[in-house]
């Protein structure tokens, strides 16, 4: 197990957390350009070179308040903080993810305004993109096995769709973690339905989906539902996603 050490930095009502090994001079510039300077939700950016370090390509994911967000939701920790905590917990328990660099939020009068997650840009397609090009069933098997590892250490991804794993060498790595949680019967069930449903939609193949569930089960002692019910719910989830 490994822990990611980090420090906190405050400016203009904004608190950002920064993993070790990075200076903080670029944080305000990133916030001004990526959060205040655009309406994009996800964009690619370059951390400027400093102190002998080269430029680093990153993805900046921005959470913004919506009119539908009630007051209580804005008092509670934001999804940006939740996602940052997820990356830390996955790393602590030995699951490799996209490298987390910075995360945090802006608050005014105690109310959440905006949040951000900054991760290193990895040169890899998502599992969905890679499979669409090469139709490699082994990639899907490895993704199913990775999900079983996540569950075996007591965590749940929350949204383990094919597009939320990167097709990296050896083992697909998870990202997009704002909905992560500790594993319960409920969260394991939700993960499996979403995972199998996304794979069903991707391949259009029930037999392949059954194979992936079998590969998952090789590493797990139990399932939250029997196989038949899981596949029925996965099919329904897949159908809804395609409409």
Coordinates of C-alpha atoms in Angstrom, one line a residue:
X1 CA 0.0 0.0 0.0
X2 CA 1.2 3.5 -0.7
X3 CA 0.1 6.9 0.4
X4 CA 0.3 10.1 -1.6
X5 CA 1.6 13.0 0.4
X6 CA 0.2 16.4 -0.4
X7 CA 0.1 20.0 0.8
X8 CA -2.7 22.6 0.8
X9 CA -2.6 26.1 -0.8
X10 CA -5.1 28.9 -0.3
X11 CA -5.8 31.9 -2.4
X12 CA -8.9 34.1 -3.0
X13 CA -11.3 31.7 -1.2
X14 CA -9.9 28.7 -3.1
X15 CA -8.2 25.8 -1.4
X16 CA -6.2 23.4 -3.6
X17 CA -4.3 20.3 -2.5
X18 CA -1.1 19.5 -4.4
X19 CA 0.7 16.2 -4.4
X20 CA 4.4 16.2 -3.5
X21 CA 7.0 16.9 -6.1
X22 CA 5.3 19.9 -7.7
X23 CA 5.7 23.6 -7.0
X24 CA 2.6 25.7 -6.4
X25 CA 3.4 28.7 -8.7
X26 CA 1.2 27.4 -11.5
X27 CA -2.0 26.8 -9.4
X28 CA -3.5 30.3 -9.7
X29 CA -2.7 30.5 -13.4
X30 CA -4.4 27.1 -14.0
X31 CA -7.5 28.3 -12.0
X32 CA -7.7 31.6 -13.9
X33 CA -7.2 30.0 -17.3
X34 CA -9.1 26.7 -17.0
X35 CA -11.8 27.4 -14.4
X36 CA -12.5 31.1 -14.7
X37 CA -11.4 31.5 -18.3
X38 CA -13.5 28.8 -20.0
X39 CA -16.9 27.1 -19.8
X40 CA -15.3 23.7 -20.7
X41 CA -15.8 20.9 -18.3
X42 CA -12.6 19.0 -19.2
X43 CA -9.6 20.4 -21.0
X44 CA -5.9 19.6 -21.6
X45 CA -3.4 22.0 -20.2
X46 CA 0.4 22.3 -19.7
X47 CA 2.0 22.9 -16.3
X48 CA 4.8 25.3 -17.1
X49 CA 8.4 24.3 -16.6
X50 CA 10.0 25.4 -13.4
X51 CA 12.8 24.5 -11.1
X52 CA 14.4 22.2 -13.6
X53 CA 11.2 20.3 -14.3
X54 CA 9.9 20.0 -17.8
X55 CA 6.4 21.0 -18.8
X56 CA 3.8 18.4 -17.9
X57 CA 0.6 17.7 -19.8
X58 CA -2.4 17.4 -17.6
X59 CA -6.2 17.1 -17.8
X60 CA -8.2 19.6 -15.8
X61 CA -11.7 18.5 -14.9
X62 CA -13.9 21.3 -13.6
X63 CA -17.0 21.0 -11.4
X64 CA -19.3 24.0 -11.4
X65 CA -22.4 24.8 -9.4
X66 CA -25.7 24.4 -11.1
X67 CA -29.1 26.1 -10.5
X68 CA -30.4 22.7 -9.4
X69 CA -27.9 22.4 -6.6
X70 CA -29.6 23.0 -3.3
X71 CA -28.1 24.8 -0.4
X72 CA -27.3 21.6 1.6
X73 CA -25.5 20.2 -1.4
X74 CA -23.3 23.2 -1.6
X75 CA -22.5 23.1 2.2
X76 CA -21.3 19.5 2.0
X77 CA -17.9 18.5 0.5
X78 CA -17.9 18.9 -3.3
X79 CA -17.5 16.1 -5.9
X80 CA -14.0 17.5 -6.6
X81 CA -13.0 16.7 -3.0
X82 CA -14.8 13.4 -3.2
X83 CA -12.9 12.4 -6.3
X84 CA -9.6 13.5 -5.0
X85 CA -10.2 11.4 -1.9
X86 CA -11.0 8.5 -4.1
X87 CA -7.7 8.7 -6.0
X88 CA -5.9 8.9 -2.6
X89 CA -7.8 5.8 -1.3
X90 CA -7.3 3.8 -4.4
X91 CA -3.5 4.5 -4.3
X92 CA -3.4 3.7 -0.6
X93 CA -4.9 0.3 -1.2
X94 CA -2.6 -0.5 -4.1
X95 CA -4.8 0.2 -7.2
X96 CA -3.0 2.2 -9.8
X97 CA -5.0 5.1 -11.3
X98 CA -4.1 8.1 -13.5
X99 CA -1.6 10.1 -11.4
X100 CA -3.4 12.7 -9.3
X101 CA -1.6 16.1 -9.2
X102 CA -4.0 18.6 -7.7
X103 CA -7.6 18.9 -6.5
X104 CA -9.8 21.4 -4.5
X105 CA -12.6 23.8 -4.5
X106 CA -13.7 27.4 -4.2
X107 CA -16.1 28.5 -1.4
X108 CA -17.9 31.7 -0.7
X109 CA -19.6 32.2 2.6
X110 CA -19.1 28.5 3.3
X111 CA -20.9 27.5 0.1
X112 CA -19.2 25.5 -2.7
X113 CA -18.8 27.4 -5.9
X114 CA -16.4 25.5 -8.2
X115 CA -14.1 22.6 -7.9
X116 CA -11.2 21.1 -9.9
X117 CA -9.3 17.8 -10.4
X118 CA -5.9 17.9 -12.2
X119 CA -4.4 14.6 -13.3
X120 CA -1.4 13.7 -15.5
X121 CA -2.3 13.2 -19.2
X122 CA -1.5 9.5 -19.9
X123 CA -0.9 8.5 -23.5
X124 CA -3.6 5.8 -23.8
X125 CA -7.0 5.4 -25.2
X126 CA -10.0 4.4 -23.0
X127 CA -11.0 0.7 -23.0
X128 CA -14.0 1.7 -25.0
X129 CA -12.0 3.5 -27.7
X130 CA -9.3 0.8 -27.9
X131 CA -11.8 -2.0 -28.2
X132 CA -13.8 -0.2 -30.9
X133 CA -10.7 0.0 -33.0
X134 CA -9.1 -3.5 -32.3
X135 CA -11.9 -5.7 -31.0
X136 CA -9.6 -7.4 -28.5
X137 CA -11.6 -9.5 -26.1
X138 CA -8.5 -9.9 -23.8
X139 CA -8.6 -6.2 -23.0
X140 CA -12.2 -6.6 -21.7
X141 CA -11.2 -9.6 -19.7
X142 CA -8.3 -7.7 -18.1
X143 CA -10.8 -4.9 -17.3
X144 CA -13.2 -7.3 -15.6
X145 CA -10.3 -8.7 -13.5
X146 CA -9.3 -5.2 -12.5
X147 CA -12.8 -4.5 -11.3
X148 CA -12.6 -7.6 -9.2
X149 CA -9.3 -6.4 -7.7
X150 CA -11.0 -3.1 -6.8
X151 CA -13.9 -5.0 -5.1
X152 CA -11.6 -7.4 -3.3
X153 CA -9.8 -4.6 -1.5
X154 CA -13.1 -3.2 -0.3
X155 CA -13.7 -0.4 -2.7
X156 CA -16.2 0.4 -5.5
X157 CA -15.6 2.5 -8.5
X158 CA -19.1 3.9 -8.7
X159 CA -19.2 4.2 -12.5
X160 CA -17.0 1.5 -14.0
X161 CA -18.0 1.9 -17.6
X162 CA -15.6 0.9 -20.4
X163 CA -14.9 4.6 -21.0
X164 CA -13.7 5.0 -17.4
X165 CA -10.7 2.7 -17.7
X166 CA -7.6 3.5 -19.7
X167 CA -6.2 0.7 -21.9
X168 CA -2.7 0.8 -20.5
X169 CA -0.2 -2.0 -20.8
X170 CA -0.8 -5.1 -18.7
X171 CA -3.7 -3.7 -16.6
X172 CA -6.4 -1.2 -17.5
X173 CA -6.4 1.7 -14.9
X174 CA -9.5 3.3 -13.5
X175 CA -10.2 7.0 -13.5
X176 CA -13.2 9.4 -13.1
X177 CA -13.8 8.6 -9.5
X178 CA -16.3 11.1 -8.0
X179 CA -18.8 8.3 -7.3
X180 CA -16.3 5.9 -5.6
X181 CA -17.2 4.3 -2.2
X182 CA -16.3 1.5 0.1
X183 CA -17.7 -1.8 -1.2
X184 CA -21.1 -2.9 0.1
X185 CA -23.6 -5.3 -1.4
X186 CA -25.4 -2.3 -2.9
X187 CA -22.3 -0.6 -4.4
X188 CA -20.9 -3.9 -5.7
X189 CA -24.2 -4.6 -7.4
X190 CA -24.3 -1.2 -8.9
X191 CA -20.7 -1.5 -10.2
X192 CA -21.4 -4.9 -11.8
X193 CA -24.6 -3.8 -13.5
X194 CA -23.0 -0.7 -14.9
X195 CA -19.8 -2.5 -15.9
X196 CA -21.6 -5.5 -17.6
X197 CA -24.1 -3.2 -19.2
X198 CA -21.5 -1.0 -20.7
X199 CA -19.6 -4.0 -22.0
X200 CA -22.9 -5.4 -23.4
X201 CA -23.5 -2.1 -25.2
X202 CA -19.9 -2.0 -26.5
X203 CA -19.8 -5.6 -27.8
X204 CA -23.4 -6.3 -28.5
X205 CA -22.6 -9.8 -27.4
X206 CA -24.4 -11.5 -24.5
X207 CA -22.0 -14.4 -24.5
X208 CA -19.0 -12.1 -24.1
X209 CA -20.8 -10.4 -21.2
X210 CA -21.3 -13.8 -19.6
X211 CA -17.6 -14.5 -20.1
X212 CA -16.6 -11.3 -18.4
X213 CA -18.8 -12.0 -15.4
X214 CA -17.1 -15.4 -15.2
X215 CA -13.7 -13.8 -15.3
X216 CA -14.8 -11.4 -12.5
X217 CA -16.0 -14.3 -10.4
X218 CA -12.7 -16.1 -10.6
X219 CA -11.3 -13.5 -8.2
X220 CA -14.4 -13.0 -6.1
X221 CA -15.9 -15.2 -3.4
X222 CA -19.5 -14.0 -3.9
X223 CA -21.8 -12.0 -6.0
X224 CA -24.5 -9.5 -4.8
X225 CA -27.1 -11.2 -7.1
X226 CA -27.3 -14.5 -8.9
X227 CA -25.8 -14.6 -12.4
X228 CA -29.1 -14.6 -14.2
X229 CA -30.4 -11.6 -12.4
X230 CA -27.2 -9.7 -12.8
X231 CA -27.2 -10.3 -16.6
X232 CA -30.9 -9.3 -16.8
X233 CA -30.2 -6.0 -15.1
X234 CA -27.1 -5.4 -17.1
X235 CA -29.1 -5.9 -20.3
X236 CA -31.7 -3.4 -19.1
X237 CA -29.0 -0.9 -18.2
X238 CA -27.4 -1.4 -21.7
X239 CA -30.7 -0.9 -23.4
X240 CA -31.4 2.4 -21.5
X241 CA -27.9 3.7 -22.4
X242 CA -28.5 3.1 -26.0
X243 CA -31.8 4.9 -26.2

